[in-house]
XYZ file of C-alpha atoms in Angstrom:
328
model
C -19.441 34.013 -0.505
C -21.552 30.816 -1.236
C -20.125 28.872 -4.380
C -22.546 27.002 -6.874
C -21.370 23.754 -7.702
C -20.333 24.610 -10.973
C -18.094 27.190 -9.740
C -16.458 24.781 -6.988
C -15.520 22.333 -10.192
C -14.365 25.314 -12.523
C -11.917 26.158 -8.995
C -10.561 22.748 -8.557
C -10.164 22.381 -12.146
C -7.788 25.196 -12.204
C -5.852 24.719 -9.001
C -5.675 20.628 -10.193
C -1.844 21.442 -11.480
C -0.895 22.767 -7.936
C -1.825 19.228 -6.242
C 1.011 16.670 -4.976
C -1.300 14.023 -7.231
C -0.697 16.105 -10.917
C 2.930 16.759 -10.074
C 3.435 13.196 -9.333
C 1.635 12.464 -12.320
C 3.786 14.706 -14.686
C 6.913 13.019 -13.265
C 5.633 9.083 -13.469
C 4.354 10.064 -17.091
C 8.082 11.750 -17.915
C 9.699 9.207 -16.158
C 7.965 6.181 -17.955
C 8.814 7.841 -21.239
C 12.458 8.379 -20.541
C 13.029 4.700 -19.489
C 10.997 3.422 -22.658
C 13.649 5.363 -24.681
C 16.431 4.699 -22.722
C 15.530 0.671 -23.563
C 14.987 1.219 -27.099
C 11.247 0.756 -26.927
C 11.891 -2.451 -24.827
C 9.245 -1.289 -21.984
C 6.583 -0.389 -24.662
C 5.959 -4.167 -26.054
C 3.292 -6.459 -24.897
C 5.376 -8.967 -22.619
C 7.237 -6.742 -20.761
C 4.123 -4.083 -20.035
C 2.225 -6.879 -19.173
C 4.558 -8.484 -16.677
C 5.521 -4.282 -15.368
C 1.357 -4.017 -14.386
C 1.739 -8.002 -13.241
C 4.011 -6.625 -10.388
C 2.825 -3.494 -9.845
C -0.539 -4.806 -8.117
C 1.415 -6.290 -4.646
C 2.927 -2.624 -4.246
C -0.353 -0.860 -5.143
C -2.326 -2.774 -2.313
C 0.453 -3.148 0.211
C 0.943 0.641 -0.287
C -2.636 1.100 0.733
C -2.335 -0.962 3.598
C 0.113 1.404 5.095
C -1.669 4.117 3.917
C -4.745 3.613 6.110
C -2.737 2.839 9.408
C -1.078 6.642 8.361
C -4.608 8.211 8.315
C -5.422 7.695 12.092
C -1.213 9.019 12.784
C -0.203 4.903 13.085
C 2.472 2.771 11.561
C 2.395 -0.506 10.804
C 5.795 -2.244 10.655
C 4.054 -5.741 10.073
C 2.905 -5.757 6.696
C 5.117 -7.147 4.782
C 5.929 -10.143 7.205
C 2.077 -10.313 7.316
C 1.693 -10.737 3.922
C 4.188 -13.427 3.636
C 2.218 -15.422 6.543
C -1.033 -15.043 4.673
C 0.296 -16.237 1.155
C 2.097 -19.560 3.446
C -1.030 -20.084 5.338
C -3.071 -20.188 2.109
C -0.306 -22.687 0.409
C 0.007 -24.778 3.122
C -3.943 -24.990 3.464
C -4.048 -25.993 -0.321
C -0.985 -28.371 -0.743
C -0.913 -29.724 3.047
C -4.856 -29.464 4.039
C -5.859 -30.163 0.727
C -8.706 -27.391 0.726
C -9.554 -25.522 -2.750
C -8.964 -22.285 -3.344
C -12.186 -20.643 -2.620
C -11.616 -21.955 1.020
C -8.026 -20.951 1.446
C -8.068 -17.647 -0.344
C -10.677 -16.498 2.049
C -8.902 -17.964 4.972
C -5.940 -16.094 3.742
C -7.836 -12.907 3.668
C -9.577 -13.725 7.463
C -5.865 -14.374 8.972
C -5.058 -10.718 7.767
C -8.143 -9.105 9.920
C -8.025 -10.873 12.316
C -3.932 -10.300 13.020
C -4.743 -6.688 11.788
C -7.290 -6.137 14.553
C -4.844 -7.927 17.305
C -2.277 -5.292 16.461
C -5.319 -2.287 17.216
C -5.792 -4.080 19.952
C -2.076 -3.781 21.496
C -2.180 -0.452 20.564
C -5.446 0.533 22.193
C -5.087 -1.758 25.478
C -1.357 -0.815 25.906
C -0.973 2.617 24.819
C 2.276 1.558 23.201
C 3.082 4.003 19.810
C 2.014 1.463 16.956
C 5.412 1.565 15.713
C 6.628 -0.495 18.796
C 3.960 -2.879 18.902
C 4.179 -3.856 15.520
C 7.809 -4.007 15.362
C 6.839 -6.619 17.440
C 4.176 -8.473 16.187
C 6.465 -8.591 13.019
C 8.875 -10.594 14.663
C 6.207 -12.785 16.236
C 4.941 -13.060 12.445
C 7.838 -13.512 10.570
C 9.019 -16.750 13.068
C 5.460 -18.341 12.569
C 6.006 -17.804 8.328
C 9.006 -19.492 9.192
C 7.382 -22.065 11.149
C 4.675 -22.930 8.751
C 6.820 -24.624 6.099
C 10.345 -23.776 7.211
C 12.919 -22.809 4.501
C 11.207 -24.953 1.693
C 8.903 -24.099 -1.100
C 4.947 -24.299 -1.503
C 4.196 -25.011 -5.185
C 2.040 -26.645 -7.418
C -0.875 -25.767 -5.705
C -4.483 -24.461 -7.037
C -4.534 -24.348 -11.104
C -7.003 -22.323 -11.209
C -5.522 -19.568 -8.753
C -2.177 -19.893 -10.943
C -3.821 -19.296 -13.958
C -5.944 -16.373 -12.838
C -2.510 -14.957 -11.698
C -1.395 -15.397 -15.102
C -4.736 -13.893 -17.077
C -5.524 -10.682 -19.005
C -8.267 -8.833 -19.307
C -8.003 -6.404 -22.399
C -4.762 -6.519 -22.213
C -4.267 -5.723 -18.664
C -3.277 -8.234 -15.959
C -6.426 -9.600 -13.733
C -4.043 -9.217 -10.591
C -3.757 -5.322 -11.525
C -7.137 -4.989 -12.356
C -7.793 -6.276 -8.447
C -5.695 -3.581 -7.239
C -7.060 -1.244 -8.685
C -10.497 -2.164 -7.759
C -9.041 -2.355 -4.160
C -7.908 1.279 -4.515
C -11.342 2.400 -6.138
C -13.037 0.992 -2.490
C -10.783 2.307 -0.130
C -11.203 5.679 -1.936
C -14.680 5.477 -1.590
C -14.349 3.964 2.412
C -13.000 7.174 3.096
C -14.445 9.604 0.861
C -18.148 8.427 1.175
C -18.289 6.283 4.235
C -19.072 7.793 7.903
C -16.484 5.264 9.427
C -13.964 6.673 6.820
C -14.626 9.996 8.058
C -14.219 9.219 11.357
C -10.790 7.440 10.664
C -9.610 10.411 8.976
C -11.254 12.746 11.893
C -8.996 11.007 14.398
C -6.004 11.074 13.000
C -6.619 15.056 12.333
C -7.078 16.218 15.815
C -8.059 13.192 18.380
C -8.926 15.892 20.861
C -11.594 17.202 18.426
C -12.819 13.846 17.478
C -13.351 12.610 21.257
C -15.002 16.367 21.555
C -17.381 15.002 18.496
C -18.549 11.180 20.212
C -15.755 9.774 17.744
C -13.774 6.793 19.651
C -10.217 7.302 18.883
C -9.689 3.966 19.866
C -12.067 2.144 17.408
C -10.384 3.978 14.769
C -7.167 2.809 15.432
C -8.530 -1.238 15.736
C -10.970 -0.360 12.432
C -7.598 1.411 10.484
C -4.757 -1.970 11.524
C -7.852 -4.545 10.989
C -7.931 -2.796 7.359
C -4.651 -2.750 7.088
C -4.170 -6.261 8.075
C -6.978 -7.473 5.530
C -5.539 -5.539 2.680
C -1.957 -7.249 3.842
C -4.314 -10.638 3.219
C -5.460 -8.977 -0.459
C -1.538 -8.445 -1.190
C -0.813 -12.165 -0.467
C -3.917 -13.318 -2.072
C -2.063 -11.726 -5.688
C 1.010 -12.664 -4.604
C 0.339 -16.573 -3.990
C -1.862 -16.502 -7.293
C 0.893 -13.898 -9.666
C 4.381 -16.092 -8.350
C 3.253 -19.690 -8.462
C 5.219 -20.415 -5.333
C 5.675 -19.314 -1.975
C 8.623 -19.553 0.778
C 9.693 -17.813 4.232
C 11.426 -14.694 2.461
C 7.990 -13.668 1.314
C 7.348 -10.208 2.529
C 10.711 -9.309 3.261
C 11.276 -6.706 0.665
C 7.741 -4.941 1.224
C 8.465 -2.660 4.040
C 10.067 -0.113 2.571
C 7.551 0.236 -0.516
C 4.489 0.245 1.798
C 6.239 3.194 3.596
C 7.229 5.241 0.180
C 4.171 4.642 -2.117
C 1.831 6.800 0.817
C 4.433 9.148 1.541
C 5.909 10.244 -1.875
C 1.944 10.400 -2.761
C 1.794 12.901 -0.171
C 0.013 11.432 2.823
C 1.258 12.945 6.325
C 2.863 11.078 8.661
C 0.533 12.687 11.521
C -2.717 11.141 10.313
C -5.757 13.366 9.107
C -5.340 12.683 5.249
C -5.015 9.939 2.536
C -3.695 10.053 -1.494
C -5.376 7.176 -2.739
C -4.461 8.633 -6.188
C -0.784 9.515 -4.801
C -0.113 6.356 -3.395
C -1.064 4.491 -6.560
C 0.986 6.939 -8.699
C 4.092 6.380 -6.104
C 3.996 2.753 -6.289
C 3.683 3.116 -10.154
C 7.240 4.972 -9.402
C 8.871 2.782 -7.402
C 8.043 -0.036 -10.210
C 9.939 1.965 -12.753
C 12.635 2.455 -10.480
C 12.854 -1.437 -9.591
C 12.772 -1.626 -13.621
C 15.268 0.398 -14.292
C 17.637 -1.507 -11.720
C 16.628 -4.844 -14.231
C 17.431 -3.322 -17.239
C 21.081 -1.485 -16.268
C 21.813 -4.070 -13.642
C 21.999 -1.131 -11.015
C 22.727 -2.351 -7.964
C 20.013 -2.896 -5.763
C 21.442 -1.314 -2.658
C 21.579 2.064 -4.504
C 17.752 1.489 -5.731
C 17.462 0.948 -1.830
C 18.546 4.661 -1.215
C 17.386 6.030 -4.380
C 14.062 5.505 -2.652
C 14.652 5.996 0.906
C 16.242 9.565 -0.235
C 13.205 10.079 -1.791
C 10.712 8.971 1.277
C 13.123 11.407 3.397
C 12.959 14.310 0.509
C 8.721 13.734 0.929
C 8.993 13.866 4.550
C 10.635 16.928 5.018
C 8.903 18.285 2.142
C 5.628 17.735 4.039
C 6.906 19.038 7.439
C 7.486 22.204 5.325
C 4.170 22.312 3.743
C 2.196 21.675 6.846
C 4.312 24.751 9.129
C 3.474 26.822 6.323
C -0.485 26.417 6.259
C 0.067 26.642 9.971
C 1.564 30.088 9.451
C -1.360 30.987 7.128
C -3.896 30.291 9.309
């Protein structure tokens, strides 16, 4: 039977509360309610939901950046030691190089690529499991941060950059308006774009995809170099929201990149991508992090609050997936 397109939206309409994305969205709405009431109203004023959306742009974007690595079945261990490299290399070009922002911020953004596309590259020439060679390259990456400032500070560089870290638009912080402009063009990369497509068709069934002309290959350099530039996008906010940068940037970002795609439902074998999820999971893991501020929790516990939860997703999807397998 041939649906019109009226009928396909009057379908998706009604199965829209069976997605991963709505329930996701019922519990971040529930649990943003619960922890405004459980501060007394604290989260609801001005300061402190500007300075929640502030914070919530690096996990947004660094979430994505795992996310597309996911699509084509990769992992990329290296983001968050790549994003602290970026957000050094653009300090030190402003402070020690003396260059302006518009010439370090892109730099920033070109060092993510182009270390992005290295780590497709060691995939593709070694046939290594991307988990491996970027466990690796995050070493390599975390001794040159190291090595680009050493344990000291970068601060006091580009005004301007500072203080478009610290503006609002309408209310909303510019950082987190970025982000989610970032999400709105990945979404569309892979939802309107033939190279999106083909990302997504390799990850699904490589054997199919090689059976279609589709390079496996060049989808796993075109899904790290993505990666690796949105890594640069997540230092870009992060160098421009803190107002200083050190070595321990990007040591804490791991573990979000991994649970913002997975609790929004992406699979761990490639074929698929929640841009909607993702966003909604890092929205999650910001409340969480809140709540650990506001009850002094202690952080290890936050630690396997959400590593529980990544695991709970996991096996969640493993169940899903042998299901429709059944079905079929």
């Amino acid at each position: 039977m041939t649906l019109s397109a009226t009928d396909r939206v009057t379908r998706r309409g009604r199965h829209l509360w069976r997605t991963p994305e709505f329930t996701l969205g019922v519990i971040v709405a529930t649990g943003f309610l619960a922890l405004a009431f459980a501060t007394g109203g604290n989260l609801l004023s001005a300061g402190t939901l500007e300075a929640f959306f502030r914070f919530l742009a690096v996990p947004i974007v660094i979430g994505l950046s795992q996310m597309v690595v996911l699509a084509v079945g990769q992992m990329n261990l290296s983001v968050g030691a790549l994003t602290g490299f970026c957000a050094m290399a653009a300090a030190w070009l402003m402070i020690e190089a003396g260059f302006p922002a518009p010439v370090a911020v892109p730099a920033a953004l070109l060092l993510g690529l182009v270390a992005g596309l290295i780590n497709g590259a060691l995939v593709v020439l070694t046939r290594i499991n991307g988990f491996i060679v970027t466990l690796a390259t995050m070493t390599i990456i975390q001794g040159l941060r190291y090595g680009v400032n050493g344990p000291d500070t970068y601060q006091g560089y580009s005004e301007g950059l500072r203080a478009f870290g610290r503006a609002s638009i309408l209310g909303l912080p510019a950082v987190f308006l970025v982000a989610i402009a970032v999400a709105v063009a990945v979404a569309l990369f892979f939802s309107r774009t033939v190279t999106g497509r083909q990302l997504l068709a390799s990850g699904g069934s490589p054997f199919a995809a090689r059976l279609s002309g589709i390079s496996n290959d060049r989808s796993v350099i075109i899904a790290h170099g993505l990666s690796g530039l949105l890594a640069g996008v997540a230092a870009v906010i992060t160098v421009s929201a803190s107002g200083s940068v050190n070595a321990t940037i990007g040591d804490d970002l791991l573990l979000p990149s991994f649970a913002a795609p997975i609790i929004g439902g992406v699979a761990l074998t490639g074929g698929m991508v929640s841009v909607a999820g993702t966003v909604l999971a890092a929205f999650l893991v910001r409340l969480v992090d809140v709540m650990q501020a506001q009850f002094g929790i202690n952080p290890r516990w936050v630690d396997l609050i959400i590593g529980a939860v990544v695991l709970g997703a996991v096996l969640l999807g493993t169940i899903r997936q042998r299901v429709r397998e059944r079905s079929t």
